[in-house]
Amino acid sequence: IRLKFPNLPVLHCGTLKRQDYFPMELLRLSDKVQRVKRRLTPFQIAKLIR
C-alpha cells in the first residue's frame, strides 16, 4: 500500500507481546460508541489519560 500521507501519526493497538500500528489514513471511525458499563479501575483510568 502506498500511503498518501506517510507522516501522519499511527494508531497503536495490541498487547505488549504483539504491537500493531495502523496508519491514520486507512482507519474509519464507527458511529456506534462502545460504552463501559462498569466503573474503571484506577489503572485503566491512568492508561486512558496517558
mmCIF file of C-alpha atoms in Angstrom:
data_model
loop_
_atom_site.group_PDB
_atom_site.id
_atom_site.type_symbol
_atom_site.label_atom_id
_atom_site.label_comp_id
_atom_site.label_asym_id
_atom_site.label_seq_id
_atom_site.Cartn_x
_atom_site.Cartn_y
_atom_site.Cartn_z
ATOM 1 C CA ILE A 1 0.000 0.000 0.000
ATOM 2 C CA ARG A 2 1.371 3.390 -0.925
ATOM 3 C CA LEU A 3 0.347 5.966 1.691
ATOM 4 C CA LYS A 4 -0.758 9.403 0.614
ATOM 5 C CA PHE A 5 0.208 10.943 3.982
ATOM 6 C CA PRO A 6 3.099 8.861 5.400
ATOM 7 C CA ASN A 7 3.932 11.455 8.088
ATOM 8 C CA LEU A 8 0.589 11.222 9.899
ATOM 9 C CA PRO A 9 0.601 9.546 13.322
ATOM 10 C CA VAL A 10 -0.336 5.886 13.615
ATOM 11 C CA LEU A 11 -2.870 4.160 15.853
ATOM 12 C CA HIS A 12 -1.243 1.734 18.282
ATOM 13 C CA CYS A 13 -3.262 -1.410 19.062
ATOM 14 C CA GLY A 14 -2.379 -4.751 20.509
ATOM 15 C CA THR A 15 -0.558 -6.084 23.520
ATOM 16 C CA LEU A 16 2.981 -5.864 24.819
ATOM 17 C CA LYS A 17 3.862 -9.098 23.023
ATOM 18 C CA ARG A 18 2.248 -8.170 19.722
ATOM 19 C CA GLN A 19 2.177 -4.496 18.880
ATOM 20 C CA ASP A 20 0.208 -3.416 15.832
ATOM 21 C CA TYR A 21 0.352 0.018 14.217
ATOM 22 C CA PHE A 22 -2.210 1.268 11.698
ATOM 23 C CA PRO A 23 -1.808 4.372 9.509
ATOM 24 C CA MET A 24 -4.442 7.038 10.261
ATOM 25 C CA GLU A 25 -5.459 7.395 6.631
ATOM 26 C CA LEU A 26 -6.554 3.740 6.472
ATOM 27 C CA LEU A 27 -8.873 3.966 9.508
ATOM 28 C CA ARG A 28 -12.582 4.629 9.554
ATOM 29 C CA LEU A 29 -14.498 5.591 12.698
ATOM 30 C CA SER A 30 -17.772 3.962 13.613
ATOM 31 C CA ASP A 31 -20.840 5.922 14.710
ATOM 32 C CA LYS A 32 -21.567 3.192 17.268
ATOM 33 C CA VAL A 33 -19.989 4.145 20.566
ATOM 34 C CA GLN A 34 -18.799 1.382 22.872
ATOM 35 C CA ARG A 35 -19.676 2.260 26.440
ATOM 36 C CA VAL A 36 -18.156 0.812 29.557
ATOM 37 C CA LYS A 37 -20.988 -0.253 31.858
ATOM 38 C CA ARG A 38 -18.850 -0.794 34.916
ATOM 39 C CA ARG A 39 -16.569 1.535 36.820
ATOM 40 C CA LEU A 40 -12.990 1.679 35.522
ATOM 41 C CA THR A 41 -10.136 0.734 37.819
ATOM 42 C CA PRO A 42 -7.553 3.402 38.733
ATOM 43 C CA PHE A 43 -5.062 1.577 36.473
ATOM 44 C CA GLN A 44 -7.463 1.732 33.492
ATOM 45 C CA ILE A 45 -8.124 5.428 34.101
ATOM 46 C CA ALA A 46 -4.381 6.112 34.223
ATOM 47 C CA LYS A 47 -3.886 4.290 30.899
ATOM 48 C CA LEU A 48 -6.623 6.399 29.275
ATOM 49 C CA ILE A 49 -5.022 9.632 30.426
ATOM 50 C CA ARG A 50 -1.536 8.797 29.084
#
